[in-house]
PDB file of N, CA and C in Angstrom:
ATOM      1  N   UNK A  11     -10.585  59.468 -46.147  1.00 89.00           N
ATOM      2  CA  UNK A  11     -10.182  58.823 -44.904  1.00 89.00           C
ATOM      3  C   UNK A  11      -9.456  57.520 -45.291  1.00 89.00           C
ATOM      4  N   UNK A  12      -8.416  57.245 -44.705  1.00 90.00           N
ATOM      5  CA  UNK A  12      -7.667  55.987 -44.846  1.00 90.00           C
ATOM      6  C   UNK A  12      -8.195  55.035 -43.807  1.00 90.00           C
ATOM      7  N   UNK A  13      -8.611  53.790 -44.239  1.00 92.00           N
ATOM      8  CA  UNK A  13      -9.161  52.721 -43.282  1.00 92.00           C
ATOM      9  C   UNK A  13      -8.365  51.461 -43.479  1.00 92.00           C
ATOM     10  N   UNK A  14      -7.788  51.031 -42.494  1.00 90.00           N
ATOM     11  CA  UNK A  14      -7.073  49.708 -42.486  1.00 90.00           C
ATOM     12  C   UNK A  14      -8.216  48.621 -42.188  1.00 90.00           C
ATOM     13  N   UNK A  15      -8.253  47.651 -43.078  1.00 92.00           N
ATOM     14  CA  UNK A  15      -9.297  46.627 -42.959  1.00 92.00           C
ATOM     15  C   UNK A  15      -8.702  45.287 -42.792  1.00 92.00           C
ATOM     16  N   UNK A  16      -9.357  44.477 -41.845  1.00 92.00           N
ATOM     17  CA  UNK A  16      -8.944  43.115 -41.639  1.00 92.00           C
ATOM     18  C   UNK A  16      -9.407  42.269 -42.864  1.00 92.00           C
ATOM     19  N   UNK A  17      -8.584  41.305 -43.218  1.00 93.00           N
ATOM     20  CA  UNK A  17      -8.864  40.502 -44.363  1.00 93.00           C
ATOM     21  C   UNK A  17     -10.213  39.774 -44.221  1.00 93.00           C
ATOM     22  N   UNK A  18     -10.960  39.579 -45.337  1.00 95.00           N
ATOM     23  CA  UNK A  18     -12.154  38.739 -45.307  1.00 95.00           C
ATOM     24  C   UNK A  18     -13.455  39.571 -45.091  1.00 95.00           C
ATOM     25  N   UNK A  19     -13.344  40.931 -45.219  1.00 96.00           N
ATOM     26  CA  UNK A  19     -14.502  41.792 -44.998  1.00 96.00           C
ATOM     27  C   UNK A  19     -14.830  42.461 -46.367  1.00 96.00           C
ATOM     28  N   UNK A  20     -15.085  41.680 -47.248  1.00 97.00           N
ATOM     29  CA  UNK A  20     -15.323  42.264 -48.677  1.00 97.00           C
ATOM     30  C   UNK A  20     -16.447  43.172 -48.765  1.00 97.00           C
ATOM     31  N   UNK A  21     -17.577  42.817 -48.256  1.00 97.00           N
ATOM     32  CA  UNK A  21     -18.793  43.681 -48.307  1.00 97.00           C
ATOM     33  C   UNK A  21     -18.503  45.014 -47.687  1.00 97.00           C
ATOM     34  N   UNK A  22     -17.824  45.025 -46.595  1.00 97.00           N
ATOM     35  CA  UNK A  22     -17.519  46.350 -45.950  1.00 97.00           C
ATOM     36  C   UNK A  22     -16.527  47.140 -46.837  1.00 97.00           C
ATOM     37  N   UNK A  23     -15.526  46.394 -47.316  1.00 97.00           N
ATOM     38  CA  UNK A  23     -14.605  47.035 -48.170  1.00 97.00           C
ATOM     39  C   UNK A  23     -15.286  47.758 -49.361  1.00 97.00           C
ATOM     40  N   UNK A  24     -16.223  47.035 -49.961  1.00 98.00           N
ATOM     41  CA  UNK A  24     -16.970  47.642 -51.155  1.00 98.00           C
ATOM     42  C   UNK A  24     -17.696  48.958 -50.762  1.00 98.00           C
ATOM     43  N   UNK A  25     -18.379  48.871 -49.538  1.00 98.00           N
ATOM     44  CA  UNK A  25     -19.194  49.941 -49.057  1.00 98.00           C
ATOM     45  C   UNK A  25     -18.302  51.214 -48.823  1.00 98.00           C
ATOM     46  N   UNK A  26     -17.106  50.998 -48.156  1.00 98.00           N
ATOM     47  CA  UNK A  26     -16.150  52.016 -47.821  1.00 98.00           C
ATOM     48  C   UNK A  26     -15.632  52.653 -49.067  1.00 98.00           C
ATOM     49  N   UNK A  27     -15.186  51.836 -50.115  1.00 98.00           N
ATOM     50  CA  UNK A  27     -14.672  52.383 -51.330  1.00 98.00           C
ATOM     51  C   UNK A  27     -15.778  53.135 -52.123  1.00 98.00           C
ATOM     52  N   UNK A  28     -16.936  52.589 -52.157  1.00 97.00           N
ATOM     53  CA  UNK A  28     -18.047  53.241 -52.773  1.00 97.00           C
ATOM     54  C   UNK A  28     -18.269  54.676 -52.206  1.00 97.00           C
ATOM     55  N   UNK A  29     -17.947  54.782 -50.956  1.00 97.00           N
ATOM     56  CA  UNK A  29     -18.238  56.076 -50.143  1.00 97.00           C
ATOM     57  C   UNK A  29     -16.999  56.937 -50.333  1.00 97.00           C
ATOM     58  N   UNK A  30     -15.997  56.502 -51.036  1.00 97.00           N
ATOM     59  CA  UNK A  30     -14.860  57.404 -51.324  1.00 97.00           C
ATOM     60  C   UNK A  30     -13.609  57.266 -50.365  1.00 97.00           C
ATOM     61  N   UNK A  31     -13.668  56.272 -49.552  1.00 96.00           N
ATOM     62  CA  UNK A  31     -12.573  56.067 -48.650  1.00 96.00           C
ATOM     63  C   UNK A  31     -11.448  55.301 -49.190  1.00 96.00           C
ATOM     64  N   UNK A  32     -10.224  55.386 -48.928  1.00 94.00           N
ATOM     65  CA  UNK A  32      -9.155  54.572 -49.179  1.00 94.00           C
ATOM     66  C   UNK A  32      -9.000  53.473 -48.209  1.00 94.00           C
ATOM     67  N   UNK A  33      -9.012  52.221 -48.825  1.00 95.00           N
ATOM     68  CA  UNK A  33      -8.952  51.015 -47.869  1.00 95.00           C
ATOM     69  C   UNK A  33      -7.591  50.317 -48.127  1.00 95.00           C
ATOM     70  N   UNK A  34      -6.912  50.078 -46.956  1.00 92.00           N
ATOM     71  CA  UNK A  34      -5.545  49.426 -47.056  1.00 92.00           C
ATOM     72  C   UNK A  34      -5.663  48.232 -46.152  1.00 92.00           C
ATOM     73  N   UNK A  35      -4.876  47.226 -46.414  1.00 91.00           N
ATOM     74  CA  UNK A  35      -4.879  45.987 -45.631  1.00 91.00           C
ATOM     75  C   UNK A  35      -4.357  46.292 -44.209  1.00 91.00           C
ATOM     76  N   UNK A  36      -5.004  45.666 -43.180  1.00 86.00           N
ATOM     77  CA  UNK A  36      -4.631  45.816 -41.789  1.00 86.00           C
ATOM     78  C   UNK A  36      -3.216  45.337 -41.577  1.00 86.00           C
ATOM     79  N   UNK A  37      -2.827  44.287 -42.134  1.00 83.00           N
ATOM     80  CA  UNK A  37      -1.516  43.762 -41.911  1.00 83.00           C
ATOM     81  C   UNK A  37      -0.626  43.908 -43.198  1.00 83.00           C
ATOM     82  N   UNK A  38       0.493  44.367 -43.080  1.00 74.00           N
ATOM     83  CA  UNK A  38       1.446  44.568 -44.151  1.00 74.00           C
ATOM     84  C   UNK A  38       1.367  46.024 -44.830  1.00 74.00           C
ATOM     85  N   UNK A  39       0.564  46.864 -44.223  1.00 69.00           N
ATOM     86  CA  UNK A  39       0.519  48.235 -44.742  1.00 69.00           C
ATOM     87  C   UNK A  39       1.382  49.047 -43.860  1.00 69.00           C
ATOM     88  N   UNK A  40       2.159  49.943 -44.471  1.00 65.00           N
ATOM     89  CA  UNK A  40       2.992  50.856 -43.782  1.00 65.00           C
ATOM     90  C   UNK A  40       2.482  52.283 -43.726  1.00 65.00           C
ATOM     91  N   UNK A  41       1.292  52.404 -44.386  1.00 72.00           N
ATOM     92  CA  UNK A  41       0.568  53.747 -44.449  1.00 72.00           C
ATOM     93  C   UNK A  41      -0.178  53.969 -43.093  1.00 72.00           C
ATOM     94  N   UNK A  42      -0.196  55.122 -42.673  1.00 77.00           N
ATOM     95  CA  UNK A  42      -0.909  55.441 -41.523  1.00 77.00           C
ATOM     96  C   UNK A  42      -2.439  55.428 -41.863  1.00 77.00           C
ATOM     97  N   UNK A  43      -3.350  55.021 -40.793  1.00 85.00           N
ATOM     98  CA  UNK A  43      -4.678  54.968 -41.050  1.00 85.00           C
ATOM     99  C   UNK A  43      -5.443  55.810 -40.046  1.00 85.00           C
ATOM    100  N   UNK A  44      -6.677  56.312 -40.478  1.00 87.00           N
ATOM    101  CA  UNK A  44      -7.504  57.021 -39.604  1.00 87.00           C
ATOM    102  C   UNK A  44      -8.406  56.155 -38.764  1.00 87.00           C
ATOM    103  N   UNK A  45      -8.689  54.945 -39.324  1.00 89.00           N
ATOM    104  CA  UNK A  45      -9.591  53.949 -38.654  1.00 89.00           C
ATOM    105  C   UNK A  45      -9.114  52.579 -38.843  1.00 89.00           C
ATOM    106  N   UNK A  46      -9.261  51.634 -37.926  1.00 89.00           N
ATOM    107  CA  UNK A  46      -8.996  50.289 -38.142  1.00 89.00           C
ATOM    108  C   UNK A  46     -10.356  49.506 -37.958  1.00 89.00           C
ATOM    109  N   UNK A  47     -10.685  48.695 -38.975  1.00 93.00           N
ATOM    110  CA  UNK A  47     -11.879  47.924 -39.070  1.00 93.00           C
ATOM    111  C   UNK A  47     -11.494  46.427 -38.926  1.00 93.00           C
ATOM    112  N   UNK A  48     -12.055  45.900 -37.863  1.00 93.00           N
ATOM    113  CA  UNK A  48     -11.678  44.436 -37.624  1.00 93.00           C
ATOM    114  C   UNK A  48     -12.848  43.668 -37.099  1.00 93.00           C
ATOM    115  N   UNK A  49     -12.717  42.389 -37.206  1.00 92.00           N
ATOM    116  CA  UNK A  49     -13.833  41.483 -36.744  1.00 92.00           C
ATOM    117  C   UNK A  49     -13.320  40.320 -35.816  1.00 92.00           C
ATOM    118  N   UNK A  50     -12.270  39.617 -36.295  1.00 87.00           N
ATOM    119  CA  UNK A  50     -11.857  38.482 -35.606  1.00 87.00           C
ATOM    120  C   UNK A  50     -10.538  38.539 -34.719  1.00 87.00           C
ATOM    121  N   UNK A  51      -9.780  39.496 -34.963  1.00 83.00           N
ATOM    122  CA  UNK A  51      -8.564  39.776 -34.179  1.00 83.00           C
ATOM    123  C   UNK A  51      -8.851  40.400 -32.864  1.00 83.00           C
ATOM    124  N   UNK A  52      -8.324  39.842 -31.726  1.00 83.00           N
ATOM    125  CA  UNK A  52      -8.570  40.547 -30.481  1.00 83.00           C
ATOM    126  C   UNK A  52      -7.842  41.863 -30.501  1.00 83.00           C
ATOM    127  N   UNK A  53      -8.520  42.941 -30.066  1.00 73.00           N
ATOM    128  CA  UNK A  53      -8.096  44.322 -30.165  1.00 73.00           C
ATOM    129  C   UNK A  53      -6.669  44.502 -29.620  1.00 73.00           C
ATOM    130  N   UNK A  54      -6.250  43.731 -28.618  1.00 77.00           N
ATOM    131  CA  UNK A  54      -4.829  43.779 -28.060  1.00 77.00           C
ATOM    132  C   UNK A  54      -3.836  43.409 -29.010  1.00 77.00           C
ATOM    133  N   UNK A  55      -4.202  42.641 -30.084  1.00 80.00           N
ATOM    134  CA  UNK A  55      -3.278  42.143 -31.015  1.00 80.00           C
ATOM    135  C   UNK A  55      -3.101  42.913 -32.258  1.00 80.00           C
ATOM    136  N   UNK A  56      -3.956  43.954 -32.471  1.00 77.00           N
ATOM    137  CA  UNK A  56      -3.968  44.776 -33.701  1.00 77.00           C
ATOM    138  C   UNK A  56      -2.665  45.576 -33.787  1.00 77.00           C
ATOM    139  N   UNK A  57      -2.129  45.799 -34.929  1.00 73.00           N
ATOM    140  CA  UNK A  57      -0.914  46.467 -35.154  1.00 73.00           C
ATOM    141  C   UNK A  57      -1.123  48.083 -35.157  1.00 73.00           C
ATOM    142  N   UNK A  58      -1.561  48.621 -34.005  1.00 63.00           N
ATOM    143  CA  UNK A  58      -1.943  49.961 -33.980  1.00 63.00           C
ATOM    144  C   UNK A  58      -0.784  50.862 -34.034  1.00 63.00           C
ATOM    145  N   UNK A  59       0.353  50.563 -33.570  1.00 56.00           N
ATOM    146  CA  UNK A  59       1.471  51.510 -33.528  1.00 56.00           C
ATOM    147  C   UNK A  59       1.938  51.948 -34.854  1.00 56.00           C
ATOM    148  N   UNK A  60       2.062  50.997 -35.749  1.00 53.00           N
ATOM    149  CA  UNK A  60       2.510  51.294 -37.183  1.00 53.00           C
ATOM    150  C   UNK A  60       1.437  52.072 -37.868  1.00 53.00           C
ATOM    151  N   UNK A  61       0.182  51.741 -37.561  1.00 60.00           N
ATOM    152  CA  UNK A  61      -1.055  52.370 -38.250  1.00 60.00           C
ATOM    153  C   UNK A  61      -1.202  53.770 -37.843  1.00 60.00           C
ATOM    154  N   UNK A  62      -0.976  54.228 -36.625  1.00 59.00           N
ATOM    155  CA  UNK A  62      -1.305  55.514 -36.149  1.00 59.00           C
ATOM    156  C   UNK A  62      -0.168  56.622 -36.128  1.00 59.00           C
ATOM    157  N   UNK A  63       0.991  56.166 -36.718  1.00 58.00           N
ATOM    158  CA  UNK A  63       2.095  57.107 -36.660  1.00 58.00           C
ATOM    159  C   UNK A  63       1.832  58.406 -37.392  1.00 58.00           C
ATOM    160  N   UNK A  64       0.971  58.381 -38.448  1.00 57.00           N
ATOM    161  CA  UNK A  64       0.714  59.540 -39.112  1.00 57.00           C
ATOM    162  C   UNK A  64      -0.563  60.441 -38.712  1.00 57.00           C
ATOM    163  N   UNK A  65      -1.179  59.784 -37.727  1.00 57.00           N
ATOM    164  CA  UNK A  65      -2.566  60.388 -37.268  1.00 57.00           C
ATOM    165  C   UNK A  65      -2.345  61.290 -36.038  1.00 57.00           C
ATOM    166  N   UNK A  66      -2.757  62.481 -36.184  1.00 62.00           N
ATOM    167  CA  UNK A  66      -2.702  63.387 -35.014  1.00 62.00           C
ATOM    168  C   UNK A  66      -3.855  63.145 -34.006  1.00 62.00           C
ATOM    169  N   UNK A  67      -5.039  62.783 -34.555  1.00 64.00           N
ATOM    170  CA  UNK A  67      -6.124  62.601 -33.673  1.00 64.00           C
ATOM    171  C   UNK A  67      -6.334  61.197 -33.161  1.00 64.00           C
ATOM    172  N   UNK A  68      -5.398  60.272 -33.475  1.00 75.00           N
ATOM    173  CA  UNK A  68      -5.538  58.900 -33.073  1.00 75.00           C
ATOM    174  C   UNK A  68      -6.304  58.122 -34.054  1.00 75.00           C
ATOM    175  N   UNK A  69      -6.508  56.827 -33.771  1.00 82.00           N
ATOM    176  CA  UNK A  69      -7.075  55.911 -34.718  1.00 82.00           C
ATOM    177  C   UNK A  69      -8.350  55.369 -34.107  1.00 82.00           C
ATOM    178  N   UNK A  70      -9.473  55.489 -34.880  1.00 87.00           N
ATOM    179  CA  UNK A  70     -10.792  54.877 -34.383  1.00 87.00           C
ATOM    180  C   UNK A  70     -10.750  53.363 -34.683  1.00 87.00           C
ATOM    181  N   UNK A  71     -10.847  52.644 -33.606  1.00 87.00           N
ATOM    182  CA  UNK A  71     -10.845  51.157 -33.604  1.00 87.00           C
ATOM    183  C   UNK A  71     -12.335  50.701 -33.718  1.00 87.00           C
ATOM    184  N   UNK A  72     -12.701  50.010 -34.813  1.00 91.00           N
ATOM    185  CA  UNK A  72     -14.110  49.557 -34.987  1.00 91.00           C
ATOM    186  C   UNK A  72     -14.215  47.986 -35.107  1.00 91.00           C
ATOM    187  N   UNK A  73     -14.728  47.422 -34.113  1.00 91.00           N
ATOM    188  CA  UNK A  73     -15.081  46.011 -34.224  1.00 91.00           C
ATOM    189  C   UNK A  73     -16.385  45.894 -34.894  1.00 91.00           C
ATOM    190  N   UNK A  74     -16.424  45.175 -36.073  1.00 92.00           N
ATOM    191  CA  UNK A  74     -17.630  45.156 -36.876  1.00 92.00           C
ATOM    192  C   UNK A  74     -18.520  43.949 -36.692  1.00 92.00           C
ATOM    193  N   UNK A  75     -18.246  43.238 -35.636  1.00 91.00           N
ATOM    194  CA  UNK A  75     -19.119  42.056 -35.454  1.00 91.00           C
ATOM    195  C   UNK A  75     -20.644  42.522 -35.185  1.00 91.00           C
ATOM    196  N   UNK A  76     -21.545  41.866 -35.951  1.00 90.00           N
ATOM    197  CA  UNK A  76     -22.891  42.174 -35.932  1.00 90.00           C
ATOM    198  C   UNK A  76     -23.350  43.559 -36.496  1.00 90.00           C
ATOM    199  N   UNK A  77     -22.400  44.137 -37.346  1.00 93.00           N
ATOM    200  CA  UNK A  77     -22.700  45.409 -37.967  1.00 93.00           C
ATOM    201  C   UNK A  77     -22.901  45.199 -39.481  1.00 93.00           C
ATOM    202  N   UNK A  78     -23.760  45.960 -40.091  1.00 94.00           N
ATOM    203  CA  UNK A  78     -23.935  45.886 -41.525  1.00 94.00           C
ATOM    204  C   UNK A  78     -22.896  46.768 -42.151  1.00 94.00           C
ATOM    205  N   UNK A  79     -22.610  46.615 -43.459  1.00 96.00           N
ATOM    206  CA  UNK A  79     -21.610  47.509 -44.051  1.00 96.00           C
ATOM    207  C   UNK A  79     -21.914  48.933 -43.987  1.00 96.00           C
ATOM    208  N   UNK A  80     -23.249  49.229 -44.053  1.00 95.00           N
ATOM    209  CA  UNK A  80     -23.761  50.654 -43.879  1.00 95.00           C
ATOM    210  C   UNK A  80     -23.481  51.148 -42.551  1.00 95.00           C
ATOM    211  N   UNK A  81     -23.700  50.374 -41.463  1.00 93.00           N
ATOM    212  CA  UNK A  81     -23.388  50.784 -40.111  1.00 93.00           C
ATOM    213  C   UNK A  81     -21.948  51.042 -39.843  1.00 93.00           C
ATOM    214  N   UNK A  82     -21.061  50.206 -40.563  1.00 95.00           N
ATOM    215  CA  UNK A  82     -19.673  50.362 -40.410  1.00 95.00           C
ATOM    216  C   UNK A  82     -19.330  51.779 -41.102  1.00 95.00           C
ATOM    217  N   UNK A  83     -19.854  51.988 -42.244  1.00 95.00           N
ATOM    218  CA  UNK A  83     -19.402  53.297 -42.921  1.00 95.00           C
ATOM    219  C   UNK A  83     -19.864  54.490 -42.108  1.00 95.00           C
ATOM    220  N   UNK A  84     -21.107  54.393 -41.520  1.00 93.00           N
ATOM    221  CA  UNK A  84     -21.529  55.520 -40.748  1.00 93.00           C
ATOM    222  C   UNK A  84     -20.683  55.693 -39.515  1.00 93.00           C
ATOM    223  N   UNK A  85     -20.301  54.627 -38.853  1.00 93.00           N
ATOM    224  CA  UNK A  85     -19.467  54.685 -37.685  1.00 93.00           C
ATOM    225  C   UNK A  85     -18.144  55.384 -37.983  1.00 93.00           C
ATOM    226  N   UNK A  86     -17.537  54.853 -39.051  1.00 93.00           N
ATOM    227  CA  UNK A  86     -16.237  55.440 -39.466  1.00 93.00           C
ATOM    228  C   UNK A  86     -16.342  56.987 -39.742  1.00 93.00           C
ATOM    229  N   UNK A  87     -17.314  57.287 -40.562  1.00 92.00           N
ATOM    230  CA  UNK A  87     -17.557  58.662 -41.008  1.00 92.00           C
ATOM    231  C   UNK A  87     -17.823  59.577 -39.851  1.00 92.00           C
ATOM    232  N   UNK A  88     -18.601  59.108 -38.835  1.00 90.00           N
ATOM    233  CA  UNK A  88     -19.034  59.916 -37.710  1.00 90.00           C
ATOM    234  C   UNK A  88     -17.923  59.891 -36.627  1.00 90.00           C
ATOM    235  N   UNK A  89     -17.004  58.966 -36.763  1.00 86.00           N
ATOM    236  CA  UNK A  89     -15.975  58.643 -35.731  1.00 86.00           C
ATOM    237  C   UNK A  89     -16.622  58.339 -34.427  1.00 86.00           C
ATOM    238  N   UNK A  90     -17.664  57.720 -34.400  1.00 82.00           N
ATOM    239  CA  UNK A  90     -18.344  57.228 -33.085  1.00 82.00           C
ATOM    240  C   UNK A  90     -19.296  56.162 -33.347  1.00 82.00           C
ATOM    241  N   UNK A  91     -19.559  55.388 -32.379  1.00 74.00           N
ATOM    242  CA  UNK A  91     -20.522  54.251 -32.486  1.00 74.00           C
ATOM    243  C   UNK A  91     -21.989  54.568 -32.303  1.00 74.00           C
ATOM    244  N   UNK A  92     -22.247  55.825 -32.173  1.00 65.00           N
ATOM    245  CA  UNK A  92     -23.636  56.340 -32.053  1.00 65.00           C
ATOM    246  C   UNK A  92     -23.922  56.944 -30.729  1.00 65.00           C
ATOM    247  N   UNK A  93     -25.159  57.308 -30.479  1.00 54.00           N
ATOM    248  CA  UNK A  93     -25.391  57.972 -29.206  1.00 54.00           C
ATOM    249  C   UNK A  93     -25.105  57.175 -27.962  1.00 54.00           C
ATOM    250  N   UNK A  94     -24.904  57.755 -26.935  1.00 47.00           N
ATOM    251  CA  UNK A  94     -24.573  57.006 -25.697  1.00 47.00           C
ATOM    252  C   UNK A  94     -25.879  56.174 -25.199  1.00 47.00           C
ATOM    253  N   UNK A  95     -27.037  56.748 -25.320  1.00 48.00           N
ATOM    254  CA  UNK A  95     -28.280  56.211 -24.766  1.00 48.00           C
ATOM    255  C   UNK A  95     -29.189  55.603 -25.860  1.00 48.00           C
ATOM    256  N   UNK A  96     -28.676  55.041 -26.897  1.00 50.00           N
ATOM    257  CA  UNK A  96     -29.568  54.494 -27.977  1.00 50.00           C
ATOM    258  C   UNK A  96     -30.238  53.203 -27.446  1.00 50.00           C
TER     259      UNK A  96
END
């Protein structure tokens, strides 16, 4: 899975790479992404058009505020934030 990652999230980057995912920078990358992982950028300002041009299923947008690296990895791999009634 290709994951576009906002700058400054090194612990999350390490977790995702360790799990075998390809991590690319959120800004300045021309490669399509399966997921966007961000923390500080308002979602309306994320560069989604360029990132999702190669994705048939759309791009999973994951705001990682208050999430551990493990929780982020699980969210990306499951392509969901968890059960509806947790």
